[in-house]
PDB file of C-alpha atoms and ligand atoms in Angstrom:
ATOM      1  CA  MET A   1      -5.706  19.959 -15.905  1.00 55.00           C
ATOM      2  CA  SER A   2      -5.509  17.417 -13.091  1.00 75.00           C
ATOM      3  CA  GLU A   3      -8.508  17.139 -10.799  1.00 90.00           C
ATOM      4  CA  TYR A   4      -6.083  16.735  -7.888  1.00 97.00           C
ATOM      5  CA  SER A   5      -3.681  19.209  -6.328  1.00 97.00           C
ATOM      6  CA  THR A   6      -1.493  16.988  -4.122  1.00 98.00           C
ATOM      7  CA  ILE A   7      -1.142  13.896  -6.320  1.00 98.00           C
ATOM      8  CA  VAL A   8      -0.583  13.100  -9.984  1.00 98.00           C
ATOM      9  CA  VAL A   9      -2.445  10.144 -11.447  1.00 98.00           C
ATOM     10  CA  SER A  10      -2.034   8.216 -14.687  1.00 98.00           C
ATOM     11  CA  THR A  11      -3.036   4.841 -16.111  1.00 98.00           C
ATOM     12  CA  GLU A  12      -1.098   2.633 -18.516  1.00 97.00           C
ATOM     13  CA  SER A  13      -1.124  -1.102 -19.256  1.00 95.00           C
ATOM     14  CA  ARG A  14      -3.823  -1.768 -16.600  1.00 97.00           C
ATOM     15  CA  VAL A  15      -1.620  -0.112 -13.944  1.00 98.00           C
ATOM     16  CA  ALA A  16      -2.948   3.038 -12.275  1.00 98.00           C
ATOM     17  CA  THR A  17      -0.221   5.174 -10.731  1.00 98.00           C
ATOM     18  CA  ILE A  18      -0.716   7.615  -7.867  1.00 98.00           C
ATOM     19  CA  GLN A  19       2.317   9.827  -7.399  1.00 98.00           C
ATOM     20  CA  LEU A  20       2.415  11.842  -4.182  1.00 98.00           C
ATOM     21  CA  ASN A  21       3.255  15.396  -5.146  1.00 98.00           C
ATOM     22  CA  ARG A  22       3.977  17.845  -2.319  1.00 98.00           C
ATOM     23  CA  PRO A  23       7.731  18.141  -2.878  1.00 97.00           C
ATOM     24  CA  GLU A  24       7.980  21.304  -0.748  1.00 97.00           C
ATOM     25  CA  ALA A  25       6.924  19.244   2.300  1.00 98.00           C
ATOM     26  CA  LEU A  26       8.597  15.941   1.388  1.00 98.00           C
ATOM     27  CA  ASN A  27       5.121  14.582   0.597  1.00 98.00           C
ATOM     28  CA  ALA A  28       3.896  15.067   4.159  1.00 98.00           C
ATOM     29  CA  LEU A  29       0.384  13.660   4.218  1.00 98.00           C
ATOM     30  CA  ASN A  30      -2.050  16.470   4.983  1.00 97.00           C
ATOM     31  CA  ALA A  31      -5.823  16.012   5.088  1.00 96.00           C
ATOM     32  CA  GLU A  32      -6.254  17.021   1.459  1.00 97.00           C
ATOM     33  CA  MET A  33      -3.647  14.562   0.259  1.00 98.00           C
ATOM     34  CA  MET A  34      -5.150  11.757   2.337  1.00 97.00           C
ATOM     35  CA  GLU A  35      -8.537  12.512   0.790  1.00 97.00           C
ATOM     36  CA  GLU A  36      -7.125  12.665  -2.727  1.00 98.00           C
ATOM     37  CA  ILE A  37      -5.110   9.440  -2.424  1.00 98.00           C
ATOM     38  CA  VAL A  38      -8.079   7.512  -1.073  1.00 98.00           C
ATOM     39  CA  THR A  39     -10.546   9.015  -3.568  1.00 98.00           C
ATOM     40  CA  ALA A  40      -8.256   8.264  -6.521  1.00 98.00           C
ATOM     41  CA  ALA A  41      -7.518   4.737  -5.292  1.00 98.00           C
ATOM     42  CA  MET A  42     -11.217   3.989  -4.766  1.00 98.00           C
ATOM     43  CA  GLY A  43     -11.954   5.179  -8.307  1.00 98.00           C
ATOM     44  CA  PHE A  44      -9.238   2.920  -9.708  1.00 98.00           C
ATOM     45  CA  ASP A  45     -10.469   0.023  -7.588  1.00 98.00           C
ATOM     46  CA  ALA A  46     -13.886   0.326  -9.226  1.00 97.00           C
ATOM     47  CA  ASP A  47     -12.408   0.453 -12.751  1.00 97.00           C
ATOM     48  CA  PRO A  48     -12.395  -2.960 -14.493  1.00 96.00           C
ATOM     49  CA  GLY A  49      -9.565  -1.679 -16.705  1.00 97.00           C
ATOM     50  CA  VAL A  50      -7.208  -1.393 -13.719  1.00 98.00           C
ATOM     51  CA  GLY A  51      -5.430  -4.491 -12.411  1.00 98.00           C
ATOM     52  CA  THR A  52      -2.906  -2.919 -10.031  1.00 98.00           C
ATOM     53  CA  ILE A  53      -2.556   0.396  -8.206  1.00 98.00           C
ATOM     54  CA  LEU A  54       1.006   1.732  -7.909  1.00 98.00           C
ATOM     55  CA  ILE A  55       1.796   4.356  -5.259  1.00 98.00           C
ATOM     56  CA  THR A  56       5.028   6.296  -5.431  1.00 98.00           C
ATOM     57  CA  GLY A  57       6.598   9.519  -4.214  1.00 98.00           C
ATOM     58  CA  SER A  58       9.737  11.396  -5.200  1.00 98.00           C
ATOM     59  CA  GLN A  59      13.367  10.343  -5.142  1.00 97.00           C
ATOM     60  CA  LYS A  60      13.911  12.204  -1.846  1.00 98.00           C
ATOM     61  CA  ALA A  61      10.737  11.106  -0.086  1.00 98.00           C
ATOM     62  CA  PHE A  62       7.992   8.565  -0.468  1.00 98.00           C
ATOM     63  CA  ALA A  63       6.357  10.506   2.374  1.00 98.00           C
ATOM     64  CA  ALA A  64       7.950  12.078   5.475  1.00 98.00           C
ATOM     65  CA  GLY A  65       4.873  11.347   7.566  1.00 97.00           C
ATOM     66  CA  ALA A  66       1.562  12.846   8.428  1.00 97.00           C
ATOM     67  CA  ASP A  67       1.676  16.644   8.155  1.00 97.00           C
ATOM     68  CA  ILE A  68       3.010  17.720  11.544  1.00 97.00           C
ATOM     69  CA  LYS A  69       2.276  21.401  10.913  1.00 96.00           C
ATOM     70  CA  GLN A  70      -1.368  20.630  10.199  1.00 95.00           C
ATOM     71  CA  MET A  71      -1.721  18.577  13.387  1.00 94.00           C
ATOM     72  CA  ALA A  72       0.333  20.747  15.733  1.00 95.00           C
ATOM     73  CA  ASP A  73      -2.436  23.050  17.003  1.00 95.00           C
ATOM     74  CA  ARG A  74      -5.202  20.504  17.210  1.00 95.00           C
ATOM     75  CA  GLY A  75      -6.645  19.259  20.461  1.00 95.00           C
ATOM     76  CA  TYR A  76      -8.154  15.967  21.511  1.00 96.00           C
ATOM     77  CA  ALA A  77     -11.731  17.092  20.771  1.00 96.00           C
ATOM     78  CA  ASP A  78     -10.795  18.055  17.179  1.00 95.00           C
ATOM     79  CA  MET A  79      -8.923  14.820  16.517  1.00 95.00           C
ATOM     80  CA  TYR A  80     -11.728  12.715  17.951  1.00 96.00           C
ATOM     81  CA  ALA A  81     -14.527  14.657  16.255  1.00 95.00           C
ATOM     82  CA  ASP A  82     -12.859  14.281  12.862  1.00 93.00           C
ATOM     83  CA  ASP A  83     -11.779  10.716  13.661  1.00 94.00           C
ATOM     84  CA  TRP A  84      -8.436  11.821  12.174  1.00 93.00           C
ATOM     85  CA  PHE A  85      -6.907   9.178   9.876  1.00 95.00           C
ATOM     86  CA  ARG A  86     -10.122   7.080   9.713  1.00 95.00           C
ATOM     87  CA  ARG A  87     -10.245   7.683   5.976  1.00 97.00           C
ATOM     88  CA  TRP A  88      -7.204   5.457   5.515  1.00 97.00           C
ATOM     89  CA  ASP A  89      -9.372   2.469   6.472  1.00 97.00           C
ATOM     90  CA  ASP A  90     -11.110   2.879   3.115  1.00 98.00           C
ATOM     91  CA  LEU A  91      -7.780   2.385   1.325  1.00 98.00           C
ATOM     92  CA  THR A  92      -7.139  -0.863   3.156  1.00 97.00           C
ATOM     93  CA  ARG A  93     -10.523  -2.231   2.131  1.00 97.00           C
ATOM     94  CA  LEU A  94      -9.780  -2.053  -1.610  1.00 98.00           C
ATOM     95  CA  ARG A  95      -9.530  -5.356  -3.451  1.00 98.00           C
ATOM     96  CA  THR A  96      -7.125  -4.269  -6.207  1.00 98.00           C
ATOM     97  CA  PRO A  97      -3.518  -5.179  -5.358  1.00 98.00           C
ATOM     98  CA  ILE A  98      -1.425  -2.151  -4.390  1.00 98.00           C
ATOM     99  CA  VAL A  99       2.329  -1.911  -5.026  1.00 98.00           C
ATOM    100  CA  SER A 100       4.414   0.854  -3.441  1.00 98.00           C
ATOM    101  CA  ALA A 101       7.677   2.106  -4.934  1.00 98.00           C
ATOM    102  CA  VAL A 102       9.596   3.661  -2.035  1.00 98.00           C
ATOM    103  CA  SER A 103      12.574   5.987  -2.473  1.00 98.00           C
ATOM    104  CA  GLY A 104      13.992   8.234   0.221  1.00 98.00           C
ATOM    105  CA  PHE A 105      12.078   8.811   3.449  1.00 98.00           C
ATOM    106  CA  ALA A 106       9.119   6.636   4.424  1.00 98.00           C
ATOM    107  CA  LEU A 107       8.623   7.910   7.950  1.00 98.00           C
ATOM    108  CA  GLY A 108       5.659   7.843  10.307  1.00 98.00           C
ATOM    109  CA  GLY A 109       2.524   7.983   8.188  1.00 98.00           C
ATOM    110  CA  GLY A 110       4.730   7.460   5.117  1.00 98.00           C
ATOM    111  CA  CYS A 111       5.911   4.103   6.440  1.00 98.00           C
ATOM    112  CA  GLU A 112       2.330   3.321   7.461  1.00 98.00           C
ATOM    113  CA  LEU A 113       0.998   4.179   3.980  1.00 98.00           C
ATOM    114  CA  ALA A 114       3.610   1.890   2.433  1.00 98.00           C
ATOM    115  CA  MET A 115       2.512  -0.859   4.833  1.00 98.00           C
ATOM    116  CA  MET A 116      -1.092  -0.458   3.645  1.00 98.00           C
ATOM    117  CA  SER A 117       0.075  -1.634   0.237  1.00 98.00           C
ATOM    118  CA  ASP A 118       0.510  -5.292  -0.627  1.00 98.00           C
ATOM    119  CA  ILE A 119       4.041  -5.224  -2.031  1.00 98.00           C
ATOM    120  CA  ILE A 120       6.768  -2.705  -1.196  1.00 98.00           C
ATOM    121  CA  ILE A 121       9.645  -2.271  -3.637  1.00 98.00           C
ATOM    122  CA  ALA A 122      12.353  -0.198  -1.944  1.00 98.00           C
ATOM    123  CA  ALA A 123      15.304   1.753  -3.297  1.00 98.00           C
ATOM    124  CA  GLU A 124      18.653   0.948  -1.674  1.00 98.00           C
ATOM    125  CA  GLY A 125      18.710   4.421  -0.169  1.00 98.00           C
ATOM    126  CA  ALA A 126      15.183   4.268   1.283  1.00 98.00           C
ATOM    127  CA  LYS A 127      14.769   4.945   5.005  1.00 98.00           C
ATOM    128  CA  PHE A 128      11.882   3.575   7.024  1.00 98.00           C
ATOM    129  CA  GLY A 129      10.892   4.628  10.508  1.00 98.00           C
ATOM    130  CA  GLN A 130       8.157   5.395  13.008  1.00 98.00           C
ATOM    131  CA  PRO A 131       9.532   8.573  14.648  1.00 98.00           C
ATOM    132  CA  GLU A 132       6.250   9.653  16.281  1.00 98.00           C
ATOM    133  CA  ILE A 133       7.734   9.015  19.737  1.00 98.00           C
ATOM    134  CA  ASN A 134       9.978  12.047  19.147  1.00 98.00           C
ATOM    135  CA  LEU A 135       6.870  14.202  18.707  1.00 97.00           C
ATOM    136  CA  GLY A 136       5.197  13.062  21.907  1.00 97.00           C
ATOM    137  CA  VAL A 137       2.730  10.787  20.150  1.00 97.00           C
ATOM    138  CA  ILE A 138       2.576   7.263  18.731  1.00 98.00           C
ATOM    139  CA  PRO A 139       1.793   5.867  15.251  1.00 98.00           C
ATOM    140  CA  GLY A 140      -1.818   6.600  14.330  1.00 97.00           C
ATOM    141  CA  MET A 141      -2.239   5.135  10.832  1.00 97.00           C
ATOM    142  CA  GLY A 142      -1.715   1.507  11.778  1.00 97.00           C
ATOM    143  CA  GLY A 143       2.018   1.432  12.560  1.00 97.00           C
ATOM    144  CA  SER A 144       1.778  -0.324  15.901  1.00 98.00           C
ATOM    145  CA  GLN A 145      -0.420  -3.023  14.359  1.00 97.00           C
ATOM    146  CA  ARG A 146       0.821  -3.524  10.777  1.00 97.00           C
ATOM    147  CA  LEU A 147       4.516  -3.157  11.606  1.00 98.00           C
ATOM    148  CA  THR A 148       4.186  -5.675  14.436  1.00 98.00           C
ATOM    149  CA  ARG A 149       2.374  -8.145  12.194  1.00 96.00           C
ATOM    150  CA  ALA A 150       4.953  -7.616   9.427  1.00 96.00           C
ATOM    151  CA  VAL A 151       8.182  -7.816  11.420  1.00 98.00           C
ATOM    152  CA  GLY A 152       7.289  -9.162  14.869  1.00 97.00           C
ATOM    153  CA  LYS A 153       7.456  -7.645  18.332  1.00 98.00           C
ATOM    154  CA  ALA A 154      11.227  -7.310  18.703  1.00 98.00           C
ATOM    155  CA  LYS A 155      11.788  -5.029  15.709  1.00 98.00           C
ATOM    156  CA  ALA A 156       8.452  -3.218  15.995  1.00 98.00           C
ATOM    157  CA  MET A 157       9.145  -2.266  19.625  1.00 98.00           C
ATOM    158  CA  ASP A 158      12.697  -1.274  18.692  1.00 98.00           C
ATOM    159  CA  MET A 159      11.505   1.046  15.906  1.00 98.00           C
ATOM    160  CA  ILE A 160       8.427   2.489  17.630  1.00 98.00           C
ATOM    161  CA  LEU A 161       9.906   3.054  21.109  1.00 98.00           C
ATOM    162  CA  THR A 162      13.213   4.519  19.925  1.00 98.00           C
ATOM    163  CA  GLY A 163      12.109   6.171  16.675  1.00 98.00           C
ATOM    164  CA  ARG A 164      15.177   4.653  15.010  1.00 98.00           C
ATOM    165  CA  ARG A 165      15.254   4.727  11.219  1.00 98.00           C
ATOM    166  CA  ILE A 166      16.183   1.564   9.363  1.00 98.00           C
ATOM    167  CA  ASP A 167      17.702   1.304   5.910  1.00 98.00           C
ATOM    168  CA  ALA A 168      16.322  -0.725   3.012  1.00 98.00           C
ATOM    169  CA  ALA A 169      18.650  -3.658   3.621  1.00 98.00           C
ATOM    170  CA  GLU A 170      17.396  -4.048   7.199  1.00 98.00           C
ATOM    171  CA  ALA A 171      13.809  -3.501   6.045  1.00 98.00           C
ATOM    172  CA  GLU A 172      14.173  -6.402   3.631  1.00 98.00           C
ATOM    173  CA  ARG A 173      15.935  -8.599   6.189  1.00 98.00           C
ATOM    174  CA  ILE A 174      13.145  -8.190   8.731  1.00 98.00           C
ATOM    175  CA  GLY A 175      10.368  -8.693   6.201  1.00 98.00           C
ATOM    176  CA  LEU A 176       9.032  -5.151   5.900  1.00 98.00           C
ATOM    177  CA  VAL A 177       9.679  -4.877   2.155  1.00 98.00           C
ATOM    178  CA  SER A 178       9.470  -7.380  -0.690  1.00 98.00           C
ATOM    179  CA  ARG A 179      12.489  -6.323  -2.773  1.00 98.00           C
ATOM    180  CA  VAL A 180      15.354  -3.822  -2.705  1.00 98.00           C
ATOM    181  CA  VAL A 181      16.771  -2.466  -5.964  1.00 98.00           C
ATOM    182  CA  ALA A 182      19.231   0.236  -7.037  1.00 98.00           C
ATOM    183  CA  ASP A 183      17.947   3.758  -6.405  1.00 98.00           C
ATOM    184  CA  ASP A 184      17.444   4.519 -10.097  1.00 97.00           C
ATOM    185  CA  GLN A 185      15.595   1.245 -10.702  1.00 98.00           C
ATOM    186  CA  VAL A 186      12.856   1.423  -8.107  1.00 98.00           C
ATOM    187  CA  LEU A 187      10.075   2.811 -10.248  1.00 98.00           C
ATOM    188  CA  ALA A 188      10.972   0.546 -13.179  1.00 98.00           C
ATOM    189  CA  GLU A 189      11.000  -2.537 -10.947  1.00 98.00           C
ATOM    190  CA  ALA A 190       7.744  -1.593  -9.230  1.00 98.00           C
ATOM    191  CA  THR A 191       6.127  -0.925 -12.607  1.00 98.00           C
ATOM    192  CA  THR A 192       7.268  -4.324 -13.886  1.00 98.00           C
ATOM    193  CA  VAL A 193       5.794  -6.020 -10.810  1.00 98.00           C
ATOM    194  CA  ALA A 194       2.569  -4.006 -11.083  1.00 98.00           C
ATOM    195  CA  GLU A 195       2.205  -4.821 -14.793  1.00 98.00           C
ATOM    196  CA  LEU A 196       2.875  -8.499 -14.165  1.00 98.00           C
ATOM    197  CA  ILE A 197       0.132  -8.631 -11.525  1.00 98.00           C
ATOM    198  CA  ALA A 198      -2.197  -6.624 -13.769  1.00 98.00           C
ATOM    199  CA  SER A 199      -1.613  -9.098 -16.610  1.00 98.00           C
ATOM    200  CA  LYS A 200      -3.136 -11.930 -14.551  1.00 98.00           C
ATOM    201  CA  SER A 201      -6.815 -12.723 -14.142  1.00 97.00           C
ATOM    202  CA  LYS A 202      -8.317 -10.011 -11.944  1.00 97.00           C
ATOM    203  CA  PRO A 203     -10.668 -12.215  -9.894  1.00 97.00           C
ATOM    204  CA  SER A 204      -7.726 -14.409  -8.915  1.00 98.00           C
ATOM    205  CA  THR A 205      -5.407 -11.530  -7.972  1.00 98.00           C
ATOM    206  CA  GLN A 206      -8.224  -9.938  -5.959  1.00 98.00           C
ATOM    207  CA  MET A 207      -9.094 -13.159  -4.174  1.00 98.00           C
ATOM    208  CA  ALA A 208      -5.412 -13.915  -3.553  1.00 98.00           C
ATOM    209  CA  LYS A 209      -5.120 -10.493  -1.894  1.00 98.00           C
ATOM    210  CA  GLU A 210      -8.243 -11.131   0.177  1.00 97.00           C
ATOM    211  CA  ALA A 211      -7.018 -14.580   1.199  1.00 98.00           C
ATOM    212  CA  VAL A 212      -3.562 -13.364   2.306  1.00 97.00           C
ATOM    213  CA  GLY A 213      -5.238 -10.420   4.054  1.00 96.00           C
ATOM    214  CA  SER A 214      -7.453 -12.775   6.007  1.00 96.00           C
ATOM    215  CA  ALA A 215      -4.325 -14.305   7.587  1.00 96.00           C
ATOM    216  CA  PHE A 216      -4.076 -11.060   9.570  1.00 93.00           C
ATOM    217  CA  GLU A 217      -7.714 -10.983  10.594  1.00 93.00           C
ATOM    218  CA  SER A 218      -8.648 -14.530  11.547  1.00 96.00           C
ATOM    219  CA  THR A 219      -7.627 -17.718  13.302  1.00 97.00           C
ATOM    220  CA  LEU A 220      -5.747 -20.308  11.244  1.00 97.00           C
ATOM    221  CA  GLY A 221      -8.868 -22.469  10.962  1.00 98.00           C
ATOM    222  CA  GLN A 222     -11.056 -19.578   9.804  1.00 97.00           C
ATOM    223  CA  GLY A 223      -8.352 -18.437   7.380  1.00 97.00           C
ATOM    224  CA  LEU A 224      -7.926 -21.906   5.870  1.00 97.00           C
ATOM    225  CA  LEU A 225     -11.671 -22.234   5.404  1.00 97.00           C
ATOM    226  CA  PHE A 226     -11.859 -18.759   3.838  1.00 97.00           C
ATOM    227  CA  GLU A 227      -9.020 -19.651   1.455  1.00 97.00           C
ATOM    228  CA  ARG A 228     -10.644 -22.936   0.465  1.00 98.00           C
ATOM    229  CA  ARG A 229     -14.020 -21.295  -0.183  1.00 97.00           C
ATOM    230  CA  MET A 230     -12.336 -18.576  -2.268  1.00 97.00           C
ATOM    231  CA  PHE A 231     -10.497 -21.291  -4.192  1.00 97.00           C
ATOM    232  CA  HIS A 232     -13.790 -23.124  -4.809  1.00 97.00           C
ATOM    233  CA  SER A 233     -15.497 -19.916  -5.936  1.00 97.00           C
ATOM    234  CA  LEU A 234     -12.873 -19.288  -8.614  1.00 97.00           C
ATOM    235  CA  PHE A 235     -14.248 -22.359 -10.375  1.00 97.00           C
ATOM    236  CA  ALA A 236     -17.257 -20.181 -11.210  1.00 97.00           C
ATOM    237  CA  THR A 237     -15.100 -17.818 -13.297  1.00 97.00           C
ATOM    238  CA  GLU A 238     -14.490 -17.876 -17.024  1.00 97.00           C
ATOM    239  CA  ASP A 239     -10.808 -17.299 -16.346  1.00 98.00           C
ATOM    240  CA  GLN A 240     -10.441 -20.564 -14.414  1.00 98.00           C
ATOM    241  CA  ALA A 241     -11.759 -22.495 -17.408  1.00 97.00           C
ATOM    242  CA  GLU A 242      -9.549 -20.485 -19.752  1.00 98.00           C
ATOM    243  CA  GLY A 243      -6.420 -20.779 -17.568  1.00 98.00           C
ATOM    244  CA  MET A 244      -6.698 -24.542 -17.213  1.00 98.00           C
ATOM    245  CA  SER A 245      -7.524 -25.213 -20.873  1.00 98.00           C
ATOM    246  CA  ALA A 246      -4.713 -22.926 -22.012  1.00 98.00           C
ATOM    247  CA  PHE A 247      -2.321 -24.988 -19.887  1.00 98.00           C
ATOM    248  CA  ALA A 248      -3.562 -28.234 -21.423  1.00 98.00           C
ATOM    249  CA  GLN A 249      -3.329 -26.765 -24.932  1.00 98.00           C
ATOM    250  CA  LYS A 250       0.188 -25.404 -24.258  1.00 98.00           C
ATOM    251  CA  ARG A 251      -0.740 -21.795 -25.064  1.00 98.00           C
ATOM    252  CA  ASP A 252      -0.925 -18.517 -23.149  1.00 97.00           C
ATOM    253  CA  PRO A 253      -4.268 -17.820 -21.488  1.00 98.00           C
ATOM    254  CA  VAL A 254      -6.388 -14.925 -22.711  1.00 97.00           C
ATOM    255  CA  TRP A 255      -7.949 -13.462 -19.572  1.00 98.00           C
ATOM    256  CA  ARG A 256     -11.381 -11.915 -19.580  1.00 96.00           C
ATOM    257  CA  HIS A 257     -11.033 -10.791 -15.949  1.00 96.00           C
ATOM    258  CA  ARG A 258     -14.344 -12.379 -15.027  1.00 95.00           C
TER     259      ARG A 258
HETATM  260  C1  HXC B   1       5.141  18.623   7.785  1.00 70.68           C
HETATM  261  C2  HXC B   1       7.230  18.313   6.924  1.00 70.68           C
HETATM  262  C3  HXC B   1       7.247  16.974   7.370  1.00 70.68           C
HETATM  263  C4  HXC B   1       6.082  16.484   8.056  1.00 70.68           C
HETATM  264  C5  HXC B   1       9.103  17.363   6.384  1.00 70.68           C
HETATM  265  N1  HXC B   1       8.403  18.509   6.321  1.00 70.68           N
HETATM  266  N2  HXC B   1       8.429  16.410   7.025  1.00 70.68           N
HETATM  267  N3  HXC B   1       6.183  19.119   7.137  1.00 70.68           N
HETATM  268  N4  HXC B   1       5.071  17.360   8.237  1.00 70.68           N
HETATM  269  N5  HXC B   1       5.989  15.218   8.487  1.00 70.68           N
HETATM  270  C6  HXC B   1       8.812  19.792   5.708  1.00 70.68           C
HETATM  271  C7  HXC B   1       9.839  20.500   6.545  1.00 70.68           C
HETATM  272  O1  HXC B   1       9.214  21.213   7.599  1.00 70.68           O
HETATM  273  C8  HXC B   1      10.446  21.410   5.527  1.00 70.68           C
HETATM  274  O2  HXC B   1       9.600  22.517   5.291  1.00 70.68           O
HETATM  275  C9  HXC B   1      10.443  20.573   4.264  1.00 70.68           C
HETATM  276  O3  HXC B   1       9.454  19.543   4.476  1.00 70.68           O
HETATM  277  C10 HXC B   1      11.774  19.885   4.023  1.00 70.68           C
HETATM  278  O4  HXC B   1      12.142  19.177   5.191  1.00 70.68           O
HETATM  279  P1  HXC B   1      13.562  19.345   5.914  1.00 70.68           P
HETATM  280  O5  HXC B   1      13.382  18.936   7.321  1.00 70.68           O
HETATM  281  O6  HXC B   1      14.116  20.713   5.668  1.00 70.68           O
HETATM  282  O7  HXC B   1      14.429  18.283   5.105  1.00 70.68           O
HETATM  283  P2  HXC B   1      15.683  17.455   5.643  1.00 70.68           P
HETATM  284  O8  HXC B   1      16.582  18.327   6.465  1.00 70.68           O
HETATM  285  O9  HXC B   1      16.240  16.764   4.456  1.00 70.68           O
HETATM  286  O10 HXC B   1      15.075  16.370   6.658  1.00 70.68           O
HETATM  287  C11 HXC B   1      14.198  15.377   6.165  1.00 70.68           C
HETATM  288  C12 HXC B   1      13.494  14.651   7.362  1.00 70.68           C
HETATM  289  C13 HXC B   1      12.806  15.705   8.260  1.00 70.68           C
HETATM  290  C14 HXC B   1      14.510  13.861   8.155  1.00 70.68           C
HETATM  291  C15 HXC B   1      12.471  13.674   6.739  1.00 70.68           C
HETATM  292  O11 HXC B   1      12.009  16.562   7.431  1.00 70.68           O
HETATM  293  C16 HXC B   1      11.919  15.111   9.298  1.00 70.68           C
HETATM  294  O12 HXC B   1      12.384  14.624  10.329  1.00 70.68           O
HETATM  295  N6  HXC B   1      10.600  15.178   9.084  1.00 70.68           N
HETATM  296  C17 HXC B   1       9.616  14.715  10.024  1.00 70.68           C
HETATM  297  C18 HXC B   1       9.575  13.201  10.043  1.00 70.68           C
HETATM  298  C19 HXC B   1       8.549  12.717  11.054  1.00 70.68           C
HETATM  299  O13 HXC B   1       8.661  12.973  12.250  1.00 70.68           O
HETATM  300  N7  HXC B   1       7.532  12.029  10.561  1.00 70.68           N
HETATM  301  C20 HXC B   1       6.470  11.522  11.368  1.00 70.68           C
HETATM  302  C21 HXC B   1       5.327  12.492  11.337  1.00 70.68           C
HETATM  303  S1  HXC B   1       4.102  12.093  12.467  1.00 70.68           S
HETATM  304  P3  HXC B   1      10.147  24.047   5.359  1.00 70.68           P
HETATM  305  O14 HXC B   1       8.910  24.857   5.190  1.00 70.68           O
HETATM  306  O15 HXC B   1      10.848  24.195   6.659  1.00 70.68           O
HETATM  307  O16 HXC B   1      11.076  24.122   4.186  1.00 70.68           O
HETATM  308  C22 HXC B   1       3.196  10.943  11.765  1.00 70.68           C
HETATM  309  C23 HXC B   1       2.195  10.532  12.670  1.00 70.68           C
HETATM  310  C24 HXC B   1       1.128   9.620  12.438  1.00 70.68           C
HETATM  311  O17 HXC B   1       3.361  10.539  10.656  1.00 70.68           O
HETATM  312  C25 HXC B   1       0.313   9.488  13.693  1.00 70.68           C
HETATM  313  C26 HXC B   1       0.545  10.502  14.737  1.00 70.68           C
HETATM  314  C27 HXC B   1      -0.642  11.275  15.190  1.00 70.68           C
END
């Protein structure tokens, strides 16, 4: 029996999959689900046998947002005391690359969860949006920051101030998602991408993720220095020696992930 009640987890070919599983609420993210997603992801992040984490939902909904019914009766003191949504910060600190396969609705916290991943593969029929404005609030899981960094001020203001949903084609055009595929191909495509990443040397995929991530946290000069130092440090790994000799010997590298 699964140790989780709101998600289903599995691992295959160095890819750990977390499937959101509250179909009756379109995968609305309640506190339990937030805790389970982050706990599972942290466990996978610590597992040397996992090279990529894949997050997915159902065909109808990746996630229709934070659970409105659970938040409705709360007051400021409760939200502040619990530091509601703080737990998501732990997900964004993981070093393992995260791929999201998004079908159906990715609204509010659902869109924000997708944006916490490193690569979003979207189904043609996927819908993205930050509709919090219609509930008398604003994004609270990073939407105003990550969306703006991903797509720029013009589109972020448009989506957040009006609550307008965008389709997958627009999401790809503005740089919110990496790829759009046919609805019935989204999980297969995301799995292929996740397995490809997981087949590479883990220190280099982790450091690549950290280096790209630092572009959002630092000045250009600090980011370039961080990248260069990361690049230098990879010359301490067995996989660097293996990767470069395999190239010279015209054979495939055999990664040891160290
Ligand atoms: C709780 C939700 C939910 C949510 C859907 N449900 N979204 N429950 N929180 N975010 C529930 C519905 O109440 C309903 O339960 C069941 O899921 C099916 O949803 P329907 O509305 O009947 O489906 P449909 O008509 O197909 O419409 C789909 C939808 C709509 C367009 C996605 O459900 C919708 O607008 N949902 C809310 C989207 C939203 O506003 N998200 C942002 C949340 S705020 P019952 O029991 O009636 O069958 C957020 C904030 C972060 O994320 C920071 C703010 C503090």
